[in-house]
Short mmCIF file of C-alpha atoms in Angstrom, two decimals:
data_model
loop_
_atom_site.label_atom_id
_atom_site.label_comp_id
_atom_site.label_asym_id
_atom_site.label_seq_id
_atom_site.Cartn_x
_atom_site.Cartn_y
_atom_site.Cartn_z
CA ALA Y 1 0.00 0.00 0.00
CA GLN Y 2 1.14 3.52 -0.70
CA SER Y 3 1.29 6.31 1.83
CA VAL Y 4 2.34 9.95 1.93
CA THR Y 5 3.83 11.86 4.84
CA GLN Y 6 3.91 15.65 4.95
CA LEU Y 7 6.12 16.95 7.73
CA GLY Y 8 4.75 20.08 9.32
CA SER Y 9 1.02 20.69 9.30
CA HIS Y 10 1.67 24.45 9.49
CA VAL Y 11 4.54 26.38 7.92
CA SER Y 12 5.03 30.12 8.25
CA VAL Y 13 7.40 32.19 6.10
CA SER Y 14 8.02 35.85 5.51
CA GLU Y 15 7.11 37.38 2.17
CA GLY Y 16 10.10 37.02 -0.12
CA ALA Y 17 11.57 34.10 1.80
CA LEU Y 18 12.15 30.56 0.53
CA VAL Y 19 9.21 28.18 0.75
CA LEU Y 20 9.99 24.52 1.50
CA LEU Y 21 7.17 22.04 2.02
CA ARG Y 22 8.23 18.46 2.70
CA CYS Y 23 6.74 15.28 1.28
CA ASN Y 24 7.93 11.69 1.68
CA TYR Y 25 6.22 8.66 0.19
CA SER Y 26 6.18 5.00 0.94
CA SER Y 27 5.74 2.67 -2.00
CA SER Y 28 7.19 -0.61 -3.22
CA VAL Y 29 7.95 1.04 -6.55
CA PRO Y 30 8.34 4.75 -7.29
CA PRO Y 31 4.87 6.15 -7.91
CA TYR Y 32 3.67 9.13 -9.83
CA LEU Y 33 3.84 12.20 -7.57
CA PHE Y 34 1.73 15.34 -7.40
CA TRP Y 35 1.42 18.59 -5.50
CA TYR Y 36 -2.00 20.24 -5.24
CA VAL Y 37 -2.95 23.59 -3.72
CA GLN Y 38 -6.30 24.30 -2.07
CA TYR Y 39 -7.56 27.80 -1.41
CA PRO Y 40 -10.42 28.30 1.09
CA ASN Y 41 -13.76 26.98 -0.16
CA GLN Y 42 -12.24 25.90 -3.47
CA GLY Y 43 -11.30 22.62 -5.03
CA LEU Y 44 -7.76 21.36 -5.42
CA GLN Y 45 -5.62 22.77 -8.21
CA LEU Y 46 -2.65 20.87 -9.63
CA LEU Y 47 0.67 22.69 -9.10
CA LEU Y 48 2.97 20.13 -10.67
CA LYS Y 49 3.50 16.42 -11.21
CA TYR Y 50 6.29 13.92 -11.72
CA THR Y 51 5.74 10.83 -13.84
CA THR Y 52 8.95 10.02 -15.70
CA GLY Y 53 11.98 11.82 -17.04
CA ALA Y 54 13.63 14.85 -15.46
CA THR Y 55 13.48 14.66 -11.70
CA LEU Y 56 13.25 18.44 -11.23
CA VAL Y 57 9.74 19.46 -12.13
CA LYS Y 58 8.57 23.03 -12.60
CA GLY Y 59 4.97 23.98 -12.01
CA ILE Y 60 2.70 26.96 -11.94
CA ASN Y 61 3.17 30.12 -9.86
CA GLY Y 62 6.95 29.63 -9.61
CA PHE Y 63 6.83 26.36 -7.68
CA GLU Y 64 9.08 23.41 -8.36
CA ALA Y 65 9.74 20.01 -6.83
CA GLU Y 66 12.51 17.44 -7.09
CA PHE Y 67 11.95 13.71 -7.06
CA LYS Y 68 14.68 11.97 -5.06
CA LYS Y 69 14.28 8.22 -5.26
CA SER Y 70 17.04 7.51 -2.73
CA GLU Y 71 15.28 9.66 -0.16
CA THR Y 72 11.73 8.75 -1.24
CA SER Y 73 11.01 12.47 -1.23
CA PHE Y 74 9.26 15.04 -3.40
CA HIS Y 75 9.68 18.34 -1.58
CA LEU Y 76 8.01 21.48 -2.93
CA THR Y 77 9.96 24.75 -3.11
CA LYS Y 78 9.55 28.32 -4.24
CA PRO Y 79 12.44 30.80 -4.08
CA SER Y 80 10.39 33.80 -2.96
CA ALA Y 81 7.06 33.60 -1.17
CA HIS Y 82 4.19 35.90 -2.08
CA MET Y 83 1.18 36.72 0.03
CA SER Y 84 -1.03 35.00 -2.55
CA ASP Y 85 0.76 31.69 -1.85
CA ALA Y 86 -1.02 31.36 1.49
CA ALA Y 87 -3.10 28.20 1.13
CA GLU Y 88 -3.10 24.51 1.98
CA TYR Y 89 -0.80 22.25 0.02
CA PHE Y 90 -1.26 18.53 -0.51
CA CYS Y 91 1.23 15.98 -1.76
CA ALA Y 92 -0.31 12.95 -3.47
CA VAL Y 93 0.75 9.73 -5.17
CA THR Y 94 -0.77 7.29 -7.59
CA PRO Y 95 0.66 3.99 -8.82
CA THR Y 96 3.09 4.05 -11.74
CA GLY Y 97 1.04 3.84 -14.90
CA GLY Y 98 -1.54 6.04 -13.29
CA GLY Y 99 -4.08 3.56 -12.10
CA ASN Y 100 -6.79 5.61 -10.64
CA LYS Y 101 -7.03 6.81 -7.09
CA LEU Y 102 -4.82 9.48 -5.59
CA THR Y 103 -3.47 8.92 -2.09
CA PHE Y 104 -3.01 12.26 -0.32
CA GLY Y 105 -0.95 13.44 2.59
CA THR Y 106 -2.60 15.30 5.45
CA GLY Y 107 -1.66 18.69 4.04
CA THR Y 108 0.50 21.65 5.03
CA GLN Y 109 -1.05 25.03 5.73
CA LEU Y 110 1.28 27.75 4.43
CA LYS Y 111 1.11 31.17 6.06
CA VAL Y 112 2.94 34.11 4.49
CA GLU Y 113 3.69 37.05 6.74
CA LEU Y 114 4.70 40.60 5.86
CA GLY X 1 -14.44 26.36 -20.44
CA ALA X 2 -16.52 25.10 -17.54
CA GLY X 3 -14.80 23.10 -14.85
CA VAL X 4 -16.16 20.44 -12.56
CA SER X 5 -19.24 21.63 -10.72
CA GLN X 6 -20.85 20.22 -7.62
CA SER X 7 -24.19 20.84 -5.97
CA PRO X 8 -25.23 21.71 -3.43
CA ARG X 9 -22.17 23.54 -2.14
CA TYR X 10 -23.40 23.20 1.43
CA LYS X 11 -25.78 20.66 2.94
CA VAL X 12 -27.01 20.37 6.49
CA ALA X 13 -28.76 17.13 7.38
CA LYS X 14 -30.26 15.76 10.53
CA ARG X 15 -28.85 12.45 11.68
CA GLY X 16 -30.71 9.66 9.93
CA GLN X 17 -31.64 11.64 6.82
CA ASP X 18 -30.65 10.57 3.32
CA VAL X 19 -28.64 12.98 1.17
CA ALA X 20 -27.70 13.12 -2.52
CA LEU X 21 -24.68 15.01 -3.79
CA ARG X 22 -24.30 15.81 -7.47
CA CYS X 23 -21.21 16.12 -9.63
CA ASP X 24 -21.07 17.51 -13.17
CA PRO X 25 -17.69 16.58 -14.66
CA ILE X 26 -15.90 18.36 -17.46
CA SER X 27 -17.60 17.47 -20.74
CA GLY X 28 -15.98 14.49 -22.42
CA HIS X 29 -14.06 13.33 -19.36
CA VAL X 30 -14.21 9.56 -19.14
CA SER X 31 -13.05 9.11 -15.56
CA LEU X 32 -14.81 10.41 -12.45
CA PHE X 33 -13.65 10.15 -8.85
CA TRP X 34 -15.22 10.87 -5.47
CA TYR X 35 -13.13 11.76 -2.41
CA GLN X 36 -14.04 12.53 1.20
CA GLN X 37 -12.10 15.22 3.05
CA ALA X 38 -12.58 15.35 6.81
CA LEU X 39 -11.68 18.54 8.67
CA GLY X 40 -7.94 18.97 8.86
CA GLN X 41 -7.22 15.93 6.72
CA GLY X 42 -6.28 15.21 3.15
CA PRO X 43 -8.87 13.88 0.72
CA GLU X 44 -9.49 10.15 0.86
CA PHE X 45 -10.60 8.11 -2.13
CA LEU X 46 -14.14 6.79 -2.15
CA THR X 47 -14.94 5.48 -5.61
CA TYR X 48 -14.03 5.65 -9.31
CA PHE X 49 -16.01 5.45 -12.55
CA GLN X 50 -14.88 4.93 -16.09
CA ASN X 51 -17.82 6.07 -18.17
CA GLU X 52 -20.84 4.45 -16.48
CA ALA X 53 -18.89 1.55 -15.01
CA GLN X 54 -17.95 1.74 -11.34
CA LEU X 55 -14.51 0.14 -11.44
CA ASP X 56 -13.42 0.72 -7.85
CA LYS X 57 -15.56 1.31 -4.79
CA SER X 58 -13.05 0.14 -2.24
CA GLY X 59 -13.04 3.46 -0.39
CA LEU X 60 -16.74 3.64 0.39
CA PRO X 61 -16.82 3.50 4.21
CA SER X 62 -20.05 1.56 4.60
CA ASP X 63 -23.01 0.19 2.70
CA ARG X 64 -24.81 3.44 3.49
CA PHE X 65 -22.74 5.05 0.74
CA PHE X 66 -23.77 4.53 -2.86
CA ALA X 67 -22.60 6.20 -6.07
CA GLU X 68 -23.88 6.05 -9.60
CA ARG X 69 -23.14 7.49 -13.02
CA PRO X 70 -25.87 5.97 -15.19
CA GLU X 71 -25.14 7.78 -18.46
CA GLY X 72 -21.43 8.20 -18.08
CA SER X 73 -21.54 11.91 -17.32
CA VAL X 74 -23.25 13.30 -14.20
CA SER X 75 -22.66 11.35 -11.01
CA THR X 76 -24.54 11.23 -7.74
CA LEU X 77 -23.16 10.19 -4.37
CA LYS X 78 -25.92 9.10 -2.02
CA ILE X 79 -25.56 8.65 1.71
CA GLN X 80 -28.35 6.89 3.52
CA ARG X 81 -29.18 7.31 7.21
CA THR X 82 -26.48 9.94 7.69
CA GLN X 83 -24.34 9.84 10.83
CA GLN X 84 -22.29 12.60 12.45
CA GLU X 85 -19.08 10.96 11.29
CA ASP X 86 -20.22 11.52 7.70
CA SER X 87 -19.67 15.27 8.15
CA ALA X 88 -16.96 16.21 5.67
CA VAL X 89 -16.31 17.89 2.34
CA TYR X 90 -17.07 15.59 -0.58
CA LEU X 91 -14.91 16.29 -3.60
CA CYS X 92 -15.52 15.16 -7.14
CA ALA X 93 -12.81 15.03 -9.79
CA SER X 94 -12.79 14.13 -13.45
CA SER X 95 -10.09 13.31 -15.98
CA GLN X 96 -9.80 12.42 -19.64
CA GLY X 97 -8.45 9.02 -18.73
CA SER X 98 -7.36 7.13 -15.66
CA ILE X 99 -3.75 8.27 -15.96
CA ASN X 100 -4.45 11.91 -16.76
CA GLU X 101 -4.61 14.91 -14.46
CA GLN X 102 -7.65 14.97 -12.22
CA PHE X 103 -9.59 18.24 -12.16
CA PHE X 104 -11.41 18.89 -8.91
CA GLY X 105 -14.71 20.55 -8.21
CA PRO X 106 -15.23 22.96 -5.28
CA GLY X 107 -16.75 20.25 -3.11
CA THR X 108 -19.94 19.84 -1.10
CA ARG X 109 -19.61 20.53 2.61
CA LEU X 110 -21.92 18.13 4.46
CA THR X 111 -22.76 18.79 8.08
CA VAL X 112 -24.76 16.17 9.95
CA LEU X 113 -26.38 17.40 13.16
#
């Protein structure tokens, strides 16, 4: 069975500072990996995904993530936080080949302070 | 174009009532998923359709939960004899195929009193 661990349920950064949200997965084989963002009272929006190929993946809004097989990690970063980045972020996995269901982590609430 | 829509956005039910939650996927999307998101948690998979066929219902928590997609487009999630533990946001997602990006609707927030 696959599982996802997001370290830190709440992360606070200053505007302009580096954003680092951590995600580790547990799977017998490397899965497909996703980061979603959820704004209040809205559905989830895909930020980026890793399936195959280059392990550094760039997404929308300046976010990127690097797949590290040896560390079973897929941490999300952004060089400079903006107030509009304040939201909840979810890491998710699905079996290689896609399959169907996404398995989500418990989420990290990002707060951006002036 | 239109995204995934869900109705109602908010539903309050008394314990024991039956509820029906509707999902309108993106037109032409073959796959449709339902997830349950409890307060402070990540979404958890409930069930999956490919066209009208329900291929996976392993996440449905009890036989009080039932989902259908009779014509391969709109889907309804029905919960019978609601309990307080059913209170959650129910998210619907659709995709062009099972391995493609899932697009999520805004969810239905169900509160059972």
